[in-house]
Each structure stands twice: as C-alpha cells, then as structure tokens.
PDB file of C-alpha atoms and ligand atoms in Angstrom:
ATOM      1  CA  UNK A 225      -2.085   5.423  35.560  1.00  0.00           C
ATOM      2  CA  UNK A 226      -0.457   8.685  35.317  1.00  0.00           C
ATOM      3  CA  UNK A 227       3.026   7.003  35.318  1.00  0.00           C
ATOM      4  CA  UNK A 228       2.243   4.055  32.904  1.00  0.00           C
ATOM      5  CA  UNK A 229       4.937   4.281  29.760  1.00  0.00           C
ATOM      6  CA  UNK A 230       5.048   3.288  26.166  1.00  0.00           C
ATOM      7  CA  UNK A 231       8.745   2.463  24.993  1.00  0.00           C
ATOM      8  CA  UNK A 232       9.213   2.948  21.051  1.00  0.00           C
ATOM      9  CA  UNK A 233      12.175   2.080  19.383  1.00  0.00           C
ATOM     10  CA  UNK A 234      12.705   4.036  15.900  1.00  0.00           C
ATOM     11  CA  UNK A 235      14.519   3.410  12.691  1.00  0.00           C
ATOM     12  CA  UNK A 236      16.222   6.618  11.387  1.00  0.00           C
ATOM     13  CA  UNK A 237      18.178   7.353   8.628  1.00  0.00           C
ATOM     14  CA  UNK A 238      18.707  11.104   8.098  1.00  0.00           C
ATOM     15  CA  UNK A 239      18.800  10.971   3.834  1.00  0.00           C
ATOM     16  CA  UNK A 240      18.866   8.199   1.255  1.00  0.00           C
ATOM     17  CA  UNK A 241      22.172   7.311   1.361  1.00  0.00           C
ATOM     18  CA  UNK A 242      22.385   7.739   5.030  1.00  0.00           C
ATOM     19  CA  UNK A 243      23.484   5.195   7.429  1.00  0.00           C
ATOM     20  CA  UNK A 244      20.134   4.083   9.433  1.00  0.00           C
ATOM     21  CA  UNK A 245      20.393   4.187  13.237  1.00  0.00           C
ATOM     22  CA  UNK A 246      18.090   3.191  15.751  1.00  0.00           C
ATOM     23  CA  UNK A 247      16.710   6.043  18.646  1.00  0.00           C
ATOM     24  CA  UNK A 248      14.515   5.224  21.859  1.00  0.00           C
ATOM     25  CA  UNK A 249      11.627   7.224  22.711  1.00  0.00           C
ATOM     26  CA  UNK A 250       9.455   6.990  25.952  1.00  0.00           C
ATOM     27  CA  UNK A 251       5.948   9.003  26.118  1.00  0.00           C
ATOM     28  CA  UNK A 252       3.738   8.845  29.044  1.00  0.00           C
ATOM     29  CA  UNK A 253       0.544   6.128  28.283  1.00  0.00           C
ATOM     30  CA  UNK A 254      -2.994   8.082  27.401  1.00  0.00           C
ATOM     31  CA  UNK A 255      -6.083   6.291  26.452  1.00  0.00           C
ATOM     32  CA  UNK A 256      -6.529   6.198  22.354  1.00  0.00           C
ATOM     33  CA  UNK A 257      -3.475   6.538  21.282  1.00  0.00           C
ATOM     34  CA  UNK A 258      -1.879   5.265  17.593  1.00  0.00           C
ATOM     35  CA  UNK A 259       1.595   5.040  16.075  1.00  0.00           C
ATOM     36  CA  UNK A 260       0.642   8.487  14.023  1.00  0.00           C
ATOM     37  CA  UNK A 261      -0.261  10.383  17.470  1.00  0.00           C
ATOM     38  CA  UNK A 262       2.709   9.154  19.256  1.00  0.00           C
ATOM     39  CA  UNK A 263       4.856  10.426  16.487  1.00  0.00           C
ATOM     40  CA  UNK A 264       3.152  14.058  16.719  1.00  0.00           C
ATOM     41  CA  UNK A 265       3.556  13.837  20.400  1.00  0.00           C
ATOM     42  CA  UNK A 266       7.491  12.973  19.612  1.00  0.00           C
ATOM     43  CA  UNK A 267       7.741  15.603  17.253  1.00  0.00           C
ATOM     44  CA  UNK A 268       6.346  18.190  19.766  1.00  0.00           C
ATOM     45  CA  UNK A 269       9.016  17.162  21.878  1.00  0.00           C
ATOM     46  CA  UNK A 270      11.942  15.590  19.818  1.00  0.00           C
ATOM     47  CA  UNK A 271      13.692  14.199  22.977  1.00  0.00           C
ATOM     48  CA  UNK A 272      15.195  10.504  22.628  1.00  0.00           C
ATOM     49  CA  UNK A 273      14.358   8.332  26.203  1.00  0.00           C
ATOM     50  CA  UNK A 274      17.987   9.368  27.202  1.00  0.00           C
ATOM     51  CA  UNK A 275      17.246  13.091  27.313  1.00  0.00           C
ATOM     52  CA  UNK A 276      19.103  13.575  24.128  1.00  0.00           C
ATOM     53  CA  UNK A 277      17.568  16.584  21.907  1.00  0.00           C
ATOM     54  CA  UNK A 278      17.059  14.552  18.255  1.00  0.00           C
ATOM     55  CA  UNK A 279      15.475  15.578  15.060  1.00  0.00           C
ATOM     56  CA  UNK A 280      11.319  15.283  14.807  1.00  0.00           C
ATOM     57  CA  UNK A 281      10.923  11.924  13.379  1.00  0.00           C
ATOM     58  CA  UNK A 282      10.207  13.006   9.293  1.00  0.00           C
ATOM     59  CA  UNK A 283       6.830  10.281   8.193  1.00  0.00           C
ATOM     60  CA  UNK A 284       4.026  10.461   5.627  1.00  0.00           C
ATOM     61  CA  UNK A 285       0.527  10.789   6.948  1.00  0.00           C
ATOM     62  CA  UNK A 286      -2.874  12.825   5.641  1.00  0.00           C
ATOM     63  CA  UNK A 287      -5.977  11.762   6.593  1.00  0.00           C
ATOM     64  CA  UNK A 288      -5.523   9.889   9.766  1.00  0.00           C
ATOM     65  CA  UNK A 289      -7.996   7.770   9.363  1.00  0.00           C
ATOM     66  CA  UNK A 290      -7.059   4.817   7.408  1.00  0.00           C
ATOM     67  CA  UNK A 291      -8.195   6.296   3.951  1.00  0.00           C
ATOM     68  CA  UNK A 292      -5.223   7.765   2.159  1.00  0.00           C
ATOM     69  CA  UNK A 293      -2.722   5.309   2.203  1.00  0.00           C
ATOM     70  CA  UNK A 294       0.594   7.190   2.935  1.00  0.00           C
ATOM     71  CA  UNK A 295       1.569   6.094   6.981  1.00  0.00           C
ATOM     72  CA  UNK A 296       2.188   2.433   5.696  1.00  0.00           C
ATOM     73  CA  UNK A 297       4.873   1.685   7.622  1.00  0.00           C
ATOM     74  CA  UNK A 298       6.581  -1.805   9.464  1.00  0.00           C
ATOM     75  CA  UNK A 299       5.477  -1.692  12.933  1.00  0.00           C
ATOM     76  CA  UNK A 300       6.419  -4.537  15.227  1.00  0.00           C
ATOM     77  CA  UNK A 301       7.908  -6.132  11.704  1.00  0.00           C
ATOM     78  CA  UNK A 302       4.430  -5.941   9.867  1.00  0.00           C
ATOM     79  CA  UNK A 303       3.131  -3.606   7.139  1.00  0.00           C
ATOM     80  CA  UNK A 304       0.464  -1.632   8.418  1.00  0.00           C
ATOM     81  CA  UNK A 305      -1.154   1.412   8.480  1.00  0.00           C
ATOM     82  CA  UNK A 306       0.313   3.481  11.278  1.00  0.00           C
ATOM     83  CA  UNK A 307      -2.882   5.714  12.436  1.00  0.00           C
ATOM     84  CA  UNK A 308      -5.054   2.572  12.597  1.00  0.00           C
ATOM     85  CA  UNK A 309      -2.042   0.467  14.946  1.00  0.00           C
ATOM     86  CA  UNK A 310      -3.289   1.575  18.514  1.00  0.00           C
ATOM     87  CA  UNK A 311      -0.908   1.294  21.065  1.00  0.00           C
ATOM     88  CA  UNK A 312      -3.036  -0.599  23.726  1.00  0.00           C
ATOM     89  CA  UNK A 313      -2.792  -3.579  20.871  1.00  0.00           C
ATOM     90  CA  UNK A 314       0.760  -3.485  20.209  1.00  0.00           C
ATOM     91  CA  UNK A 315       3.545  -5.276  22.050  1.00  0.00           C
ATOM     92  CA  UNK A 316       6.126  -3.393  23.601  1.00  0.00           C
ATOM     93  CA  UNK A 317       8.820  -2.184  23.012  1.00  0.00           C
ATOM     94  CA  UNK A 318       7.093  -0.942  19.818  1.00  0.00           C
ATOM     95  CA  UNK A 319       9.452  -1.432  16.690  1.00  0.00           C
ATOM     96  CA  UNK A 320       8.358   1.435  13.785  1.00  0.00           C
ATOM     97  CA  UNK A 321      10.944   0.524  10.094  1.00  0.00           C
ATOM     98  CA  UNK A 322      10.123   2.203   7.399  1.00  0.00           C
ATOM     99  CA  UNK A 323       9.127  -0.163   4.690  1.00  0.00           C
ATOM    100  CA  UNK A 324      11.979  -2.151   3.541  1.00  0.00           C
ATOM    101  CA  UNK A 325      10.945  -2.445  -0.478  1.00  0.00           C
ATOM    102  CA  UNK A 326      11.167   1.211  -1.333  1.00  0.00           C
ATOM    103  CA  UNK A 327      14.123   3.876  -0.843  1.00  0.00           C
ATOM    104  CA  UNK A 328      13.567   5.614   2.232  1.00  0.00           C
ATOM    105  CA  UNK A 329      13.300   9.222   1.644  1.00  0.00           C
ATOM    106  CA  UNK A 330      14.235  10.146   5.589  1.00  0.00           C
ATOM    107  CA  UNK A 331      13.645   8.225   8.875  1.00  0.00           C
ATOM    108  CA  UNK A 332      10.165   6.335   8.180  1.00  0.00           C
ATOM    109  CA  UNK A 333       9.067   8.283   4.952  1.00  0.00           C
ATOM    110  CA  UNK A 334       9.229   6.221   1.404  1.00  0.00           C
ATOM    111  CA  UNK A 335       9.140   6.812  -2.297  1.00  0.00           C
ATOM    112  CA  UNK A 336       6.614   4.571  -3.390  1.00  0.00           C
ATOM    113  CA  UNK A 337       6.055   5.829  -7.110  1.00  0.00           C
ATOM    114  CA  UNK A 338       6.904   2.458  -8.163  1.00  0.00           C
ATOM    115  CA  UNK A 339       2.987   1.820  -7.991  1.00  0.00           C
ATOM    116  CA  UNK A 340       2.152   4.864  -9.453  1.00  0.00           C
ATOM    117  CA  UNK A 341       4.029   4.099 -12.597  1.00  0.00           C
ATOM    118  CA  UNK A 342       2.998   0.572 -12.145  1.00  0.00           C
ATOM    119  CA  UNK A 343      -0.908   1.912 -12.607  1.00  0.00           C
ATOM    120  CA  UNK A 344       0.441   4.329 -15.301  1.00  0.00           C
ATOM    121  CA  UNK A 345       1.997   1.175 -16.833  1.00  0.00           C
ATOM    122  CA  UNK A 346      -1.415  -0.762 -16.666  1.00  0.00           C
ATOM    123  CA  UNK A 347      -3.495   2.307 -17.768  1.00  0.00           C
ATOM    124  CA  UNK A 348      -5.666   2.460 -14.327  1.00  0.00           C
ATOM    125  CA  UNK A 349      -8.518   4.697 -15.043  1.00  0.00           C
ATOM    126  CA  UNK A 350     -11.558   5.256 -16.910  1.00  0.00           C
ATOM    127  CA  UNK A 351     -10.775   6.817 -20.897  1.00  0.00           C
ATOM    128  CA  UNK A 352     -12.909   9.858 -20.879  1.00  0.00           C
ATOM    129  CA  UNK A 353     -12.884  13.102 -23.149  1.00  0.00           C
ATOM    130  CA  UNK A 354     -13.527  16.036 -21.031  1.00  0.00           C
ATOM    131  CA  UNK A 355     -13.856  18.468 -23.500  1.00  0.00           C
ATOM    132  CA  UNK A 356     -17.718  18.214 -23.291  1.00  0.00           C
ATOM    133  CA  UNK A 357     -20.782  17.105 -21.690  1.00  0.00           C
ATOM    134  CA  UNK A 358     -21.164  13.336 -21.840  1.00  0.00           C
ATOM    135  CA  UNK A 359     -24.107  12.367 -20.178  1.00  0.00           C
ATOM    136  CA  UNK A 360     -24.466  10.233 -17.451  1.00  0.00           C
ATOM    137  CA  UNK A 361     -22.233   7.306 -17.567  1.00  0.00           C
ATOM    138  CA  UNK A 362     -23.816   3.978 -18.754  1.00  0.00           C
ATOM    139  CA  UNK A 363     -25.343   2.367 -16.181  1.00  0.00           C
ATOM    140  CA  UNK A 364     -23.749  -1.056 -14.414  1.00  0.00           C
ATOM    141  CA  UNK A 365     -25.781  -4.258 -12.800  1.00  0.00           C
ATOM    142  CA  UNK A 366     -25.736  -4.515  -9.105  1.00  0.00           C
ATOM    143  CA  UNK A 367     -24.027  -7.753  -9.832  1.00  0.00           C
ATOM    144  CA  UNK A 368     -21.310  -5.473 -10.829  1.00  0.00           C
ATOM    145  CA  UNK A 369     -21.213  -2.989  -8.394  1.00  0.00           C
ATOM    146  CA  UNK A 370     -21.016  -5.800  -5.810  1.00  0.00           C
ATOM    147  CA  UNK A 371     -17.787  -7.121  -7.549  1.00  0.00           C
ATOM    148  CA  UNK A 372     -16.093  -4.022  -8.052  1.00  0.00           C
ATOM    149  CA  UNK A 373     -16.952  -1.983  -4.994  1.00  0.00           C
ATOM    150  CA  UNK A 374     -14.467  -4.011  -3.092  1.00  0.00           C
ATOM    151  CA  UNK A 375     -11.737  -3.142  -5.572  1.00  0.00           C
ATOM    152  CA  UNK A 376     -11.956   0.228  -5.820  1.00  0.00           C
ATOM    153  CA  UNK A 377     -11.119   0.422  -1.946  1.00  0.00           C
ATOM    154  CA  UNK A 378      -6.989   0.249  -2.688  1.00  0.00           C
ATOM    155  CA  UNK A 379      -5.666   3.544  -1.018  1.00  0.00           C
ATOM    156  CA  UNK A 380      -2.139   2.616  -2.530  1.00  0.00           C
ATOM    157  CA  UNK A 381      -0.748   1.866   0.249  1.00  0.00           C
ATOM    158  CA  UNK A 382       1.761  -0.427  -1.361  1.00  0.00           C
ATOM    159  CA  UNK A 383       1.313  -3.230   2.012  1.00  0.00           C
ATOM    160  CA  UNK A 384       0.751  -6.016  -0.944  1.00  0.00           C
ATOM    161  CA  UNK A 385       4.176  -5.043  -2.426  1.00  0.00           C
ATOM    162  CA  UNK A 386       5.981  -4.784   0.857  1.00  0.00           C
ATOM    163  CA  UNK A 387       5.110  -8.582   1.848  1.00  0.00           C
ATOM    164  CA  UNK A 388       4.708 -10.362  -1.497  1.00  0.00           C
ATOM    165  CA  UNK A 389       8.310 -12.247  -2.365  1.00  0.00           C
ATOM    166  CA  UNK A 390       7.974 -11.923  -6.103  1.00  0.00           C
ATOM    167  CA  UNK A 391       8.237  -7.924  -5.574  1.00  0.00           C
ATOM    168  CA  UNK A 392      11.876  -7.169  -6.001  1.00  0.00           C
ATOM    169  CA  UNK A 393      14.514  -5.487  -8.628  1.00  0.00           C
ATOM    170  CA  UNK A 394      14.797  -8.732 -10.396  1.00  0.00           C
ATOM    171  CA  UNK A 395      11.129  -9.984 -11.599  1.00  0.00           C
ATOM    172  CA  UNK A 396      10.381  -6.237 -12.173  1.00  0.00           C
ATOM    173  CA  UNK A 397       6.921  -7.632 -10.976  1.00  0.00           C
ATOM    174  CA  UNK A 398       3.585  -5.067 -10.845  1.00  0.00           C
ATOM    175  CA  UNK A 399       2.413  -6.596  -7.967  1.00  0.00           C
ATOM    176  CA  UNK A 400      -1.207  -7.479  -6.779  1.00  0.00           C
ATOM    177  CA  UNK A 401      -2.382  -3.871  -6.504  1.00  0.00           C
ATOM    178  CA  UNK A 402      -2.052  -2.947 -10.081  1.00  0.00           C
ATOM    179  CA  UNK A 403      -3.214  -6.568 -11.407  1.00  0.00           C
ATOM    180  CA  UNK A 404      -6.412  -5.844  -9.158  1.00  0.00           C
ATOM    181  CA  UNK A 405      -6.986  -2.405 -10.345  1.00  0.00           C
ATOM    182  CA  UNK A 406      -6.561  -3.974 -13.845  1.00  0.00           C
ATOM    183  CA  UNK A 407      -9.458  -6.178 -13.150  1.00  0.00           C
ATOM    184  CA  UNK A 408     -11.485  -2.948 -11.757  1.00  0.00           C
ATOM    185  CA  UNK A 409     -11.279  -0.244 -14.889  1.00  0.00           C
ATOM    186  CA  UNK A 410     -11.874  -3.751 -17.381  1.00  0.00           C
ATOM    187  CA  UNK A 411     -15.114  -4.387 -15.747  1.00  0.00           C
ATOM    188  CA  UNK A 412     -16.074  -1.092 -16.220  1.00  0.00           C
ATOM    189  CA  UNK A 413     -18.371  -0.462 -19.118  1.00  0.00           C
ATOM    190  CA  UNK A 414     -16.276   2.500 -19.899  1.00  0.00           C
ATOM    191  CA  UNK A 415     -12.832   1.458 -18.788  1.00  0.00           C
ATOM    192  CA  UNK A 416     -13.317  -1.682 -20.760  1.00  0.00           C
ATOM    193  CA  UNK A 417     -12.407   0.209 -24.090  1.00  0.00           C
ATOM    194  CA  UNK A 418      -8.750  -0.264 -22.799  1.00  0.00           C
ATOM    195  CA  UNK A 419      -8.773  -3.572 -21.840  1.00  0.00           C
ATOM    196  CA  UNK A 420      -6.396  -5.287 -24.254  1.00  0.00           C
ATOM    197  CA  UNK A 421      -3.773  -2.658 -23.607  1.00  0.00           C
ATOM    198  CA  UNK A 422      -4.335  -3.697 -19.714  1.00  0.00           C
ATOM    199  CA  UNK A 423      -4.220  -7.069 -20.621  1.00  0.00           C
ATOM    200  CA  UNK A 424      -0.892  -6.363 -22.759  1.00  0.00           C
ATOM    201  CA  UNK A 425       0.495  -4.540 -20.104  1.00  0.00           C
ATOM    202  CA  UNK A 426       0.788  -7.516 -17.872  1.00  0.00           C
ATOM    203  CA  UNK A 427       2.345 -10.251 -20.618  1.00  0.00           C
ATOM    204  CA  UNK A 428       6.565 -10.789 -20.348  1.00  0.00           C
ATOM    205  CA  UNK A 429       8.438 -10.390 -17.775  1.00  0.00           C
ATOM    206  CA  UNK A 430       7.481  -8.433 -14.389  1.00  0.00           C
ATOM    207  CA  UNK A 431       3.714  -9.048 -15.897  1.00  0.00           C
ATOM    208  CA  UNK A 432       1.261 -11.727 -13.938  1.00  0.00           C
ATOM    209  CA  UNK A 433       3.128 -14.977 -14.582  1.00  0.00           C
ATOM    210  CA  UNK A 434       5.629 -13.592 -11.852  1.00  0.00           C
ATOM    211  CA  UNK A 435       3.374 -14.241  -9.247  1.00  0.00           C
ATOM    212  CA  UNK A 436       3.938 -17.172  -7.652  1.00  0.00           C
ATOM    213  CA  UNK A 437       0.007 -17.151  -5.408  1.00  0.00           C
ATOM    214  CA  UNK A 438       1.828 -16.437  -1.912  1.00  0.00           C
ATOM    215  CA  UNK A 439      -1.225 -15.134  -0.538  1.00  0.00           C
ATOM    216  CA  UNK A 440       0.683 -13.076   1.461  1.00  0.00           C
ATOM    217  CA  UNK A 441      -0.690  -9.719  -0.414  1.00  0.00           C
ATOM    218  CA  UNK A 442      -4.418 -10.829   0.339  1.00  0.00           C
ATOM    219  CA  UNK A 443      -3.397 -11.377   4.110  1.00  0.00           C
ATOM    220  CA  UNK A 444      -1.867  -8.072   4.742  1.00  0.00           C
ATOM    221  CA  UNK A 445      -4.177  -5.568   2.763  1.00  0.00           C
ATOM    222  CA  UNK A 446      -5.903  -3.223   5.066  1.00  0.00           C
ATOM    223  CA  UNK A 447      -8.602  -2.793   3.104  1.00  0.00           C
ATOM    224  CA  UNK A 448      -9.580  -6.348   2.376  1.00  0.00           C
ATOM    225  CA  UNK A 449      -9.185  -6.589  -1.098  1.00  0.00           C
ATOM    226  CA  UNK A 450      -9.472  -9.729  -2.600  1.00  0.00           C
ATOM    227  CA  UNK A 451      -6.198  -9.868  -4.461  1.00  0.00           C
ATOM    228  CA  UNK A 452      -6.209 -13.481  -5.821  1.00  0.00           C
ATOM    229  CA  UNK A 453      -9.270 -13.893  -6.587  1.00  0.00           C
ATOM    230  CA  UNK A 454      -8.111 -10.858  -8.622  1.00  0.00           C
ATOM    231  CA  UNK A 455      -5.378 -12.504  -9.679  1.00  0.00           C
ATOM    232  CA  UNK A 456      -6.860 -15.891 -10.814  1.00  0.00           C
ATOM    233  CA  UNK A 457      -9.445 -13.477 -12.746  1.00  0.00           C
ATOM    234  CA  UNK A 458      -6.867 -11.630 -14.546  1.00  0.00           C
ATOM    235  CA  UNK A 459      -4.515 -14.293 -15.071  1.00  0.00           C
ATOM    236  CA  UNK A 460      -7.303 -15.941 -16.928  1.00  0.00           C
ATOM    237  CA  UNK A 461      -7.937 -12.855 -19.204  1.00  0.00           C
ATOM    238  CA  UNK A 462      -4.739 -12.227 -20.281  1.00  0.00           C
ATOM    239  CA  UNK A 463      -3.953 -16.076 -21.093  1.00  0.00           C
ATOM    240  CA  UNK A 464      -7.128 -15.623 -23.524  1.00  0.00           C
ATOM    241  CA  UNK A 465      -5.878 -12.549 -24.302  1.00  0.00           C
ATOM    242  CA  UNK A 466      -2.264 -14.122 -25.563  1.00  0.00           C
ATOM    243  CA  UNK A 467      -4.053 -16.609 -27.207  1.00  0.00           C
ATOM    244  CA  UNK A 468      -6.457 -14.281 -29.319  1.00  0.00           C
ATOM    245  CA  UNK A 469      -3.468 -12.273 -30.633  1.00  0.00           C
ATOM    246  CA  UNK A 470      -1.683 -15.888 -31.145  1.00  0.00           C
ATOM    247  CA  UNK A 471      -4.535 -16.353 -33.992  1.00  0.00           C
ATOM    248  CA  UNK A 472      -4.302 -12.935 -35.127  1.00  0.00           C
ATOM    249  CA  UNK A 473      -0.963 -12.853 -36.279  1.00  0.00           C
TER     250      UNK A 473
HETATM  251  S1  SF4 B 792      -0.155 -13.999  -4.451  1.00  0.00           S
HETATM  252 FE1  SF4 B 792       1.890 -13.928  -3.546  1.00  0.00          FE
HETATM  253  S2  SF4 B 792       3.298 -13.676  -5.270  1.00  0.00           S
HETATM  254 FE2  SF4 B 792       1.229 -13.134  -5.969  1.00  0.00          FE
HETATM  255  S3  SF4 B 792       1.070 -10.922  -5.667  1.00  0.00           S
HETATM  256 FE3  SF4 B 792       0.232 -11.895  -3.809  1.00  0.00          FE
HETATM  257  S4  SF4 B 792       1.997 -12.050  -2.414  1.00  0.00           S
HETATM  258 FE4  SF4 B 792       2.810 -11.624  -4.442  1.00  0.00          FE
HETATM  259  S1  SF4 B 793      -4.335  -3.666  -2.666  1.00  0.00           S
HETATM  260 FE1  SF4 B 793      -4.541  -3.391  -0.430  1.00  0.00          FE
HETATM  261  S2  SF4 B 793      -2.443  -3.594   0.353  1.00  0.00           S
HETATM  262 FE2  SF4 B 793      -2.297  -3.258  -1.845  1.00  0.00          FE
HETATM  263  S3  SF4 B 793      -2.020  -1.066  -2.135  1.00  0.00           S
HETATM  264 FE3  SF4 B 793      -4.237  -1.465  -2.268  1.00  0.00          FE
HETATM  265  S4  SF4 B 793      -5.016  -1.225  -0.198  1.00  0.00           S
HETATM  266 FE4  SF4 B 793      -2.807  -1.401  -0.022  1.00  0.00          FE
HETATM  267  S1  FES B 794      -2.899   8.811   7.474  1.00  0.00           S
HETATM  268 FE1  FES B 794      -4.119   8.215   5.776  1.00  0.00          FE
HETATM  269  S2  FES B 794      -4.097   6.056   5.875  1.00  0.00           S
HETATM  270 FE2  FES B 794      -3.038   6.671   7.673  1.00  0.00          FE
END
C-alpha cells in the first residue's frame, strides 16, 4: 500500500497573458484524499515528478466542503468541484485545467465576476431598507419554500457557464445561474417588488432567448439545481412580461 501512486498532470500558466504549460506531479496514495488535498500536499512540497523544484500550484478554495463555490475547476475534462472529486474515483493520470470560459488569473485560479455582474445585472437579492426595524418578513407557503429551497442552493460556482455552448463573447448570454436566481428573488414576496426590472433585465440580446435548452447546465450543477425547469419558468414570465409592456406603450 505504502508504495501505491497517484500521477497528476497540471495546467499552469504563471499570469494572464502567460503561455500555459503542463507539469507532472506524483504523491504517494492515502485513503480520503481529493483534488484540493493533493494540491496542499503539492504545495507543501512544490516538486514536479521529475525532481524539478516548481512554483506551489496558485487555486481558489475556502470551505472545503462543497459549499462556497470557488475550487470549480476541469478535472479529467469536466467542471467540478475540486474538494468533492476524490481521488479513489478518478481515472488516472488525473488531468486538473482551469476552467476554459474565464481568464485564468494564475495556474488553475479564475476571474469569474462575469456572474457577479451577471446577478448585479438581474438585480439578485431581496430590496430591503435597513435603516430600521422591519418586522419579521411576510410569511411564504410551504408550497413555496419547497420550490425555492432548491434554488437558493447556487454557490456560484459558474459549472453551468463553463459547459453551456450559448456562454461565450458573442451572445453576451447570462447563463442559467442568473436566469434561476431570477426566478428565486421573483417568487419571493419581498423580492417580487423588482420583478419587472428582472424580467427586463433578461429581454435583447445575451437575455433568455439565447439559450438554446442544451441541458448541459442542469447535468453538470453540483448542487442539483433545476436550471430548465428554471428556464422554461422564466422564459414564460418575461414573454408575458414583453407582451404587457407591448400594450402599454
Ligand atoms: S439549457 Fe443549454 S443553452 Fe440553456 S443555459 Fe443550459 S446549457 Fe446553456
Ligand atoms: S446553478 Fe449550479 S452550476 Fe450554476 S453556478 Fe449555481 S451551483 Fe454552480
Ligand atoms: S472549497 Fe468551497 S466548494 Fe470547494
């Protein structure tokens, strides 16, 4: 056992205009290990499988436990959370990319404020004046809670963007994280007062008719969000939507 190895090949690229390369790195098999622990263990001991002394491998990770949303990564090709991937259940050699839709920052880190300003874009939150006490918030059906409990799950990890084809520079397209967080804050009793803004939001071009219903966001998401029914929902609303203001003018 005490010999048994676990072979990773890793994509580097030393700043954002940098030239990626590819390094090898063997560590010595222990039960329970991930993709985030191996990388610790390689940064302890920046050492490439030739003997070569390399730069610690630079990644984003917080809570190690599948809740924050920052190790998203492509390992063995797919977009997945890296302190969830154990290595027992990965093929070998073990590919780790950085994901390929957003500028890599260094090695496997990204800048993925492209959904942040997406949900900026699409007004993702709940309108409320802090300035004094408001009472408890009105309260919400089970029926509800059942719908949007799912939904508010997302931990941004921006896996939906990475795999869904209508994400690129030319549709300018929100993708299925925002559209589903959209569909969250409107059914909330609160949220709701911004609803035609969300709604607005996601008319012309890089709104909801880009999506072409893939599927591929729903099949990837960690957290099992279900992003076209989310989709189909919203789609609906902000057809009505269109049509409402189409009488209004
Ligand atoms: S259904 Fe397809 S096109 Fe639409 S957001 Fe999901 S992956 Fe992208
Ligand atoms: S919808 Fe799912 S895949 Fe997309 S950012 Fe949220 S958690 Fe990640
Ligand atoms: S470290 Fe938070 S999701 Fe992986």
């Amino acid at each position: 056992m005490a010999d048994k190895k676990v072979l990773f090949k890793i994509k580097r690229q030393a700043s954002p205009s940098a030239e990626p390369v590819w390094e090898e790195f063997e560590l010595n098999w222990h039960p329970g290990m991930n993709v985030i622990s191996s990388l610790m263990e390689i940064a302890a001991n920046p050492q490439t499988k030739d003997g070569k002394t390399t730069a610690p491998v630079t990644y984003d990770s917080n809570c190690l436990e599948e809740v924050c949303g920052s190790c998203a990564m492509l390992i063995n090709g797919r977009a997945r959370m890296a302190c969830s991937a154990l290595i027992d259940k990965l093929e070998q050699p073990i590919r780790i990319e950085p994901l390929s839709k957003f500028p890599v920052v260094r090695d496997l880190a990204v800048d993925r404020s492209v959904l942040f300003e997406n949900l900026k874009a699409v007004k993702a939150w709940v309108p409320v004046d802090g300035t004094y006490d408001l009472g408890s918030g009105p309260r919400q059906s089970m029926q509800n809670q059942e719908m949007t409990y799912p939904l508010s799950r997302c931990i941004s990890c921006c896996c939906c963007m990475e795999v869904c084809p209508q994400f690129n520079e030319d549709t300018g397209f929100v993708g299925a994280a925002a559209i589903s967080q959209v569909r969250l804050f409107n059914a909330h009793p609160t949220g709701a007062a911004l609803k035609q803004d969300r709604l607005a939001a996601l008319m012309g071009d890089g709104g909801i008719q880009e999506c072409g219903y893939a599927q591929n966001c729903v099949e990837i998401c960690p957290k099992d969000i279900p992003l076209t029914q989310s989709i189909s929902q919203v789609a609906g609303d902000v057809m009505k939507q269109a049509i409402t203001d189409l009488f209004r003018k």
